[in-house]
């Protein structure tokens, strides 16, 4: 069933619509250590929007703002706050990808569009995805420029990186009852397979619950989990997200590192706030997981979580939301054999998230 009719090379970029792209770019440079590499805007002849491209390892983030209030970008920001507009993956043939997706029930929002400049030709196309988010295909096989036609390189050195290497997965939150619809969309429209399925039995606290399905492409290079809230005594963190984002959208982007101790130490030095689990978590986990060669006292000091399965283990940590609205956040992950998502940590994490929800008056 998972015949790969739509070969995906990997993540290409994530584009955010934000209120002030210049400041967002500065923030991701100074805190997360992304290097500004390209820009478009009035100075480059782009009259309706400004975009900044930042890179670290293989991760490319694009921050875009509008110059006018009657722009789709301004409307998006007004409704959702700063958030992810497009999840972009690289393919070798955008036209073929869109055609295959359309035949299988996908909705094409932007047909294959070729843009050219001195760097060559760059092709994009878009499918409708959950809420106002789009799923973008990019073919940069014949493009040698800095990011895309219309962009100019930024001659800035940027801050020192923090060791972030690649995107591991991108998670979407949807309304109750919609998870299966989007899981089916990935399976039927894009030919993905279901890698994991978590029910409210796996992911629940005394107060709230959620369900999750993880979809991945044929090569396993891209993974897109989908969450929906489940019935609970109180408001789940997914419902809180949906309320503040005014609908479905990207909940978190997980980024890999080769040394999570160094990455998290540096991020903490740069004032990035992370979720904290109670100290008892570490005593419990030491008993449960045993010696895997990690330094438990350093994990505890930095607030890094560990989970183990049959294939190996992983280390992970989650930031607080990156905006005033409790919407998008990040995960930093270091994998040692495990292809999981940290299910053993879900309960401790969600109790910790509920503490934060309580502080916001949203539990
Ligand atoms: Fe995650």
PDB file of N, CA, C and O in Angstrom, residues 175-218:
ATOM      1  N   UNK A 175      -8.858  19.554  15.178  1.00  0.00           N
ATOM      2  CA  UNK A 175     -10.024  19.419  16.047  1.00  0.00           C
ATOM      3  C   UNK A 175     -10.363  17.945  16.315  1.00  0.00           C
ATOM      4  O   UNK A 175     -10.021  17.067  15.520  1.00  0.00           O
ATOM      5  N   UNK A 176     -11.098  17.748  17.392  1.00  0.00           N
ATOM      6  CA  UNK A 176     -11.593  16.414  17.748  1.00  0.00           C
ATOM      7  C   UNK A 176     -12.333  15.812  16.550  1.00  0.00           C
ATOM      8  O   UNK A 176     -13.200  16.457  15.962  1.00  0.00           O
ATOM      9  N   UNK A 177     -11.953  14.596  16.192  1.00  0.00           N
ATOM     10  CA  UNK A 177     -12.615  13.908  15.079  1.00  0.00           C
ATOM     11  C   UNK A 177     -11.932  14.096  13.736  1.00  0.00           C
ATOM     12  O   UNK A 177     -12.305  13.471  12.750  1.00  0.00           O
ATOM     13  N   UNK A 178     -10.911  14.984  13.662  1.00  0.00           N
ATOM     14  CA  UNK A 178     -10.257  15.249  12.373  1.00  0.00           C
ATOM     15  C   UNK A 178      -8.933  14.510  12.180  1.00  0.00           C
ATOM     16  O   UNK A 178      -8.375  14.519  11.089  1.00  0.00           O
ATOM     17  N   UNK A 179      -8.412  13.898  13.246  1.00  0.00           N
ATOM     18  CA  UNK A 179      -7.107  13.236  13.136  1.00  0.00           C
ATOM     19  C   UNK A 179      -7.128  12.145  12.059  1.00  0.00           C
ATOM     20  O   UNK A 179      -6.211  12.070  11.229  1.00  0.00           O
ATOM     21  N   UNK A 180      -8.178  11.333  12.074  1.00  0.00           N
ATOM     22  CA  UNK A 180      -8.247  10.238  11.104  1.00  0.00           C
ATOM     23  C   UNK A 180      -8.352  10.763   9.675  1.00  0.00           C
ATOM     24  O   UNK A 180      -7.797  10.180   8.751  1.00  0.00           O
ATOM     25  N   UNK A 181      -9.073  11.883   9.524  1.00  0.00           N
ATOM     26  CA  UNK A 181      -9.204  12.479   8.194  1.00  0.00           C
ATOM     27  C   UNK A 181      -7.826  12.838   7.634  1.00  0.00           C
ATOM     28  O   UNK A 181      -7.491  12.503   6.495  1.00  0.00           O
ATOM     29  N   UNK A 182      -6.996  13.497   8.473  1.00  0.00           N
ATOM     30  CA  UNK A 182      -5.687  13.939   7.984  1.00  0.00           C
ATOM     31  C   UNK A 182      -4.688  12.787   7.894  1.00  0.00           C
ATOM     32  O   UNK A 182      -3.808  12.794   7.025  1.00  0.00           O
ATOM     33  N   UNK A 183      -4.834  11.782   8.752  1.00  0.00           N
ATOM     34  CA  UNK A 183      -3.971  10.598   8.641  1.00  0.00           C
ATOM     35  C   UNK A 183      -4.263   9.912   7.301  1.00  0.00           C
ATOM     36  O   UNK A 183      -3.346   9.506   6.568  1.00  0.00           O
ATOM     37  N   UNK A 184      -5.545   9.834   6.968  1.00  0.00           N
ATOM     38  CA  UNK A 184      -5.966   9.240   5.706  1.00  0.00           C
ATOM     39  C   UNK A 184      -5.478  10.085   4.517  1.00  0.00           C
ATOM     40  O   UNK A 184      -5.087   9.571   3.476  1.00  0.00           O
ATOM     41  N   UNK A 185      -5.495  11.394   4.714  1.00  0.00           N
ATOM     42  CA  UNK A 185      -5.001  12.310   3.669  1.00  0.00           C
ATOM     43  C   UNK A 185      -3.531  12.020   3.373  1.00  0.00           C
ATOM     44  O   UNK A 185      -3.134  11.882   2.221  1.00  0.00           O
ATOM     45  N   UNK A 186      -2.717  11.896   4.415  1.00  0.00           N
ATOM     46  CA  UNK A 186      -1.297  11.572   4.209  1.00  0.00           C
ATOM     47  C   UNK A 186      -1.148  10.234   3.505  1.00  0.00           C
ATOM     48  O   UNK A 186      -0.305  10.055   2.624  1.00  0.00           O
ATOM     49  N   UNK A 187      -1.978   9.252   3.931  1.00  0.00           N
ATOM     50  CA  UNK A 187      -1.872   7.905   3.365  1.00  0.00           C
ATOM     51  C   UNK A 187      -2.325   7.887   1.910  1.00  0.00           C
ATOM     52  O   UNK A 187      -1.617   7.379   1.036  1.00  0.00           O
ATOM     53  N   UNK A 188      -3.485   8.479   1.644  1.00  0.00           N
ATOM     54  CA  UNK A 188      -4.062   8.368   0.301  1.00  0.00           C
ATOM     55  C   UNK A 188      -3.484   9.370  -0.680  1.00  0.00           C
ATOM     56  O   UNK A 188      -3.171   9.043  -1.815  1.00  0.00           O
ATOM     57  N   UNK A 189      -3.351  10.612  -0.243  1.00  0.00           N
ATOM     58  CA  UNK A 189      -2.913  11.674  -1.160  1.00  0.00           C
ATOM     59  C   UNK A 189      -1.398  11.650  -1.366  1.00  0.00           C
ATOM     60  O   UNK A 189      -0.903  11.856  -2.463  1.00  0.00           O
ATOM     61  N   UNK A 190      -0.653  11.372  -0.284  1.00  0.00           N
ATOM     62  CA  UNK A 190       0.812  11.430  -0.381  1.00  0.00           C
ATOM     63  C   UNK A 190       1.477  10.044  -0.327  1.00  0.00           C
ATOM     64  O   UNK A 190       2.687   9.940  -0.493  1.00  0.00           O
ATOM     65  N   UNK A 191       0.696   8.997  -0.056  1.00  0.00           N
ATOM     66  CA  UNK A 191       1.266   7.644  -0.019  1.00  0.00           C
ATOM     67  C   UNK A 191       2.098   7.350   1.219  1.00  0.00           C
ATOM     68  O   UNK A 191       2.973   6.495   1.200  1.00  0.00           O
ATOM     69  N   UNK A 192       1.823   8.084   2.298  1.00  0.00           N
ATOM     70  CA  UNK A 192       2.561   7.865   3.542  1.00  0.00           C
ATOM     71  C   UNK A 192       2.018   6.634   4.261  1.00  0.00           C
ATOM     72  O   UNK A 192       0.943   6.146   3.965  1.00  0.00           O
ATOM     73  N   UNK A 193       2.777   6.165   5.257  1.00  0.00           N
ATOM     74  CA  UNK A 193       2.267   5.067   6.082  1.00  0.00           C
ATOM     75  C   UNK A 193       2.159   5.536   7.536  1.00  0.00           C
ATOM     76  O   UNK A 193       2.809   6.491   7.950  1.00  0.00           O
ATOM     77  N   UNK A 194       1.340   4.792   8.262  1.00  0.00           N
ATOM     78  CA  UNK A 194       1.117   5.104   9.665  1.00  0.00           C
ATOM     79  C   UNK A 194       2.211   4.436  10.496  1.00  0.00           C
ATOM     80  O   UNK A 194       2.279   3.227  10.610  1.00  0.00           O
ATOM     81  N   UNK A 195       3.074   5.242  11.083  1.00  0.00           N
ATOM     82  CA  UNK A 195       4.224   4.725  11.829  1.00  0.00           C
ATOM     83  C   UNK A 195       3.836   4.389  13.259  1.00  0.00           C
ATOM     84  O   UNK A 195       4.333   3.439  13.844  1.00  0.00           O
ATOM     85  N   UNK A 196       2.974   5.196  13.838  1.00  0.00           N
ATOM     86  CA  UNK A 196       2.584   4.964  15.231  1.00  0.00           C
ATOM     87  C   UNK A 196       1.212   5.562  15.481  1.00  0.00           C
ATOM     88  O   UNK A 196       0.773   6.470  14.774  1.00  0.00           O
ATOM     89  N   UNK A 197       0.550   5.032  16.482  1.00  0.00           N
ATOM     90  CA  UNK A 197      -0.789   5.499  16.836  1.00  0.00           C
ATOM     91  C   UNK A 197      -0.888   5.496  18.358  1.00  0.00           C
ATOM     92  O   UNK A 197      -0.685   4.469  18.993  1.00  0.00           O
ATOM     93  N   UNK A 198      -1.136   6.635  18.934  1.00  0.00           N
ATOM     94  CA  UNK A 198      -1.277   6.732  20.391  1.00  0.00           C
ATOM     95  C   UNK A 198      -2.716   7.100  20.705  1.00  0.00           C
ATOM     96  O   UNK A 198      -3.284   8.001  20.095  1.00  0.00           O
ATOM     97  N   UNK A 199      -3.305   6.390  21.665  1.00  0.00           N
ATOM     98  CA  UNK A 199      -4.682   6.687  22.042  1.00  0.00           C
ATOM     99  C   UNK A 199      -4.693   7.423  23.367  1.00  0.00           C
ATOM    100  O   UNK A 199      -3.638   7.639  23.974  1.00  0.00           O
ATOM    101  N   UNK A 200      -5.902   7.771  23.821  1.00  0.00           N
ATOM    102  CA  UNK A 200      -5.985   8.484  25.093  1.00  0.00           C
ATOM    103  C   UNK A 200      -5.501   7.624  26.253  1.00  0.00           C
ATOM    104  O   UNK A 200      -5.169   8.137  27.301  1.00  0.00           O
ATOM    105  N   UNK A 201      -5.444   6.291  26.015  1.00  0.00           N
ATOM    106  CA  UNK A 201      -4.922   5.429  27.083  1.00  0.00           C
ATOM    107  C   UNK A 201      -3.427   5.673  27.278  1.00  0.00           C
ATOM    108  O   UNK A 201      -2.900   5.595  28.367  1.00  0.00           O
ATOM    109  N   UNK A 202      -2.728   5.961  26.147  1.00  0.00           N
ATOM    110  CA  UNK A 202      -1.293   6.235  26.219  1.00  0.00           C
ATOM    111  C   UNK A 202      -1.022   7.646  26.718  1.00  0.00           C
ATOM    112  O   UNK A 202      -0.026   7.900  27.376  1.00  0.00           O
ATOM    113  N   UNK A 203      -1.874   8.582  26.316  1.00  0.00           N
ATOM    114  CA  UNK A 203      -1.597   9.988  26.553  1.00  0.00           C
ATOM    115  C   UNK A 203      -2.721  10.624  27.349  1.00  0.00           C
ATOM    116  O   UNK A 203      -3.572  11.318  26.796  1.00  0.00           O
ATOM    117  N   UNK A 204      -2.758  10.361  28.649  1.00  0.00           N
ATOM    118  CA  UNK A 204      -3.762  11.061  29.431  1.00  0.00           C
ATOM    119  C   UNK A 204      -3.245  11.322  30.828  1.00  0.00           C
ATOM    120  O   UNK A 204      -2.378  10.618  31.335  1.00  0.00           O
ATOM    121  N   UNK A 205      -3.780  12.377  31.411  1.00  0.00           N
ATOM    122  CA  UNK A 205      -3.473  12.708  32.800  1.00  0.00           C
ATOM    123  C   UNK A 205      -4.803  12.627  33.530  1.00  0.00           C
ATOM    124  O   UNK A 205      -5.816  12.242  32.952  1.00  0.00           O
ATOM    125  N   UNK A 206      -4.776  13.055  34.785  1.00  0.00           N
ATOM    126  CA  UNK A 206      -6.027  13.064  35.545  1.00  0.00           C
ATOM    127  C   UNK A 206      -7.050  13.985  34.857  1.00  0.00           C
ATOM    128  O   UNK A 206      -8.246  13.762  34.924  1.00  0.00           O
ATOM    129  N   UNK A 207      -6.590  15.023  34.173  1.00  0.00           N
ATOM    130  CA  UNK A 207      -7.494  16.047  33.660  1.00  0.00           C
ATOM    131  C   UNK A 207      -7.807  15.989  32.174  1.00  0.00           C
ATOM    132  O   UNK A 207      -8.884  16.321  31.735  1.00  0.00           O
ATOM    133  N   UNK A 208      -6.795  15.629  31.382  1.00  0.00           N
ATOM    134  CA  UNK A 208      -7.040  15.766  29.953  1.00  0.00           C
ATOM    135  C   UNK A 208      -6.322  14.681  29.172  1.00  0.00           C
ATOM    136  O   UNK A 208      -5.482  13.960  29.697  1.00  0.00           O
ATOM    137  N   UNK A 209      -6.665  14.585  27.894  1.00  0.00           N
ATOM    138  CA  UNK A 209      -6.128  13.501  27.077  1.00  0.00           C
ATOM    139  C   UNK A 209      -5.985  13.966  25.643  1.00  0.00           C
ATOM    140  O   UNK A 209      -6.600  14.947  25.221  1.00  0.00           O
ATOM    141  N   UNK A 210      -5.154  13.259  24.889  1.00  0.00           N
ATOM    142  CA  UNK A 210      -5.076  13.528  23.462  1.00  0.00           C
ATOM    143  C   UNK A 210      -4.773  12.236  22.728  1.00  0.00           C
ATOM    144  O   UNK A 210      -4.359  11.240  23.314  1.00  0.00           O
ATOM    145  N   UNK A 211      -5.018  12.282  21.429  1.00  0.00           N
ATOM    146  CA  UNK A 211      -4.721  11.132  20.582  1.00  0.00           C
ATOM    147  C   UNK A 211      -3.795  11.604  19.470  1.00  0.00           C
ATOM    148  O   UNK A 211      -3.832  12.768  19.077  1.00  0.00           O
ATOM    149  N   UNK A 212      -2.970  10.685  18.981  1.00  0.00           N
ATOM    150  CA  UNK A 212      -1.981  11.084  17.995  1.00  0.00           C
ATOM    151  C   UNK A 212      -1.701   9.962  17.012  1.00  0.00           C
ATOM    152  O   UNK A 212      -1.661   8.794  17.394  1.00  0.00           O
ATOM    153  N   UNK A 213      -1.531  10.339  15.738  1.00  0.00           N
ATOM    154  CA  UNK A 213      -1.104   9.379  14.720  1.00  0.00           C
ATOM    155  C   UNK A 213       0.114   9.959  14.023  1.00  0.00           C
ATOM    156  O   UNK A 213       0.124  11.148  13.681  1.00  0.00           O
ATOM    157  N   UNK A 214       1.134   9.124  13.833  1.00  0.00           N
ATOM    158  CA  UNK A 214       2.357   9.595  13.185  1.00  0.00           C
ATOM    159  C   UNK A 214       2.416   9.045  11.771  1.00  0.00           C
ATOM    160  O   UNK A 214       2.362   7.831  11.573  1.00  0.00           O
ATOM    161  N   UNK A 215       2.516   9.936  10.780  1.00  0.00           N
ATOM    162  CA  UNK A 215       2.580   9.519   9.384  1.00  0.00           C
ATOM    163  C   UNK A 215       3.977   9.786   8.841  1.00  0.00           C
ATOM    164  O   UNK A 215       4.553  10.844   9.099  1.00  0.00           O
ATOM    165  N   UNK A 216       4.529   8.831   8.089  1.00  0.00           N
ATOM    166  CA  UNK A 216       5.846   9.072   7.493  1.00  0.00           C
ATOM    167  C   UNK A 216       5.852   8.637   6.041  1.00  0.00           C
ATOM    168  O   UNK A 216       5.069   7.782   5.625  1.00  0.00           O
ATOM    169  N   UNK A 217       6.753   9.221   5.264  1.00  0.00           N
ATOM    170  CA  UNK A 217       6.792   8.902   3.839  1.00  0.00           C
ATOM    171  C   UNK A 217       7.539   7.593   3.614  1.00  0.00           C
ATOM    172  O   UNK A 217       8.082   6.995   4.554  1.00  0.00           O
ATOM    173  N   UNK A 218       7.588   7.155   2.363  1.00  0.00           N
ATOM    174  CA  UNK A 218       8.154   5.855   2.019  1.00  0.00           C
ATOM    175  C   UNK A 218       9.581   5.655   2.488  1.00  0.00           C
ATOM    176  O   UNK A 218       9.953   4.570   2.929  1.00  0.00           O
TER     177      UNK A 218
END
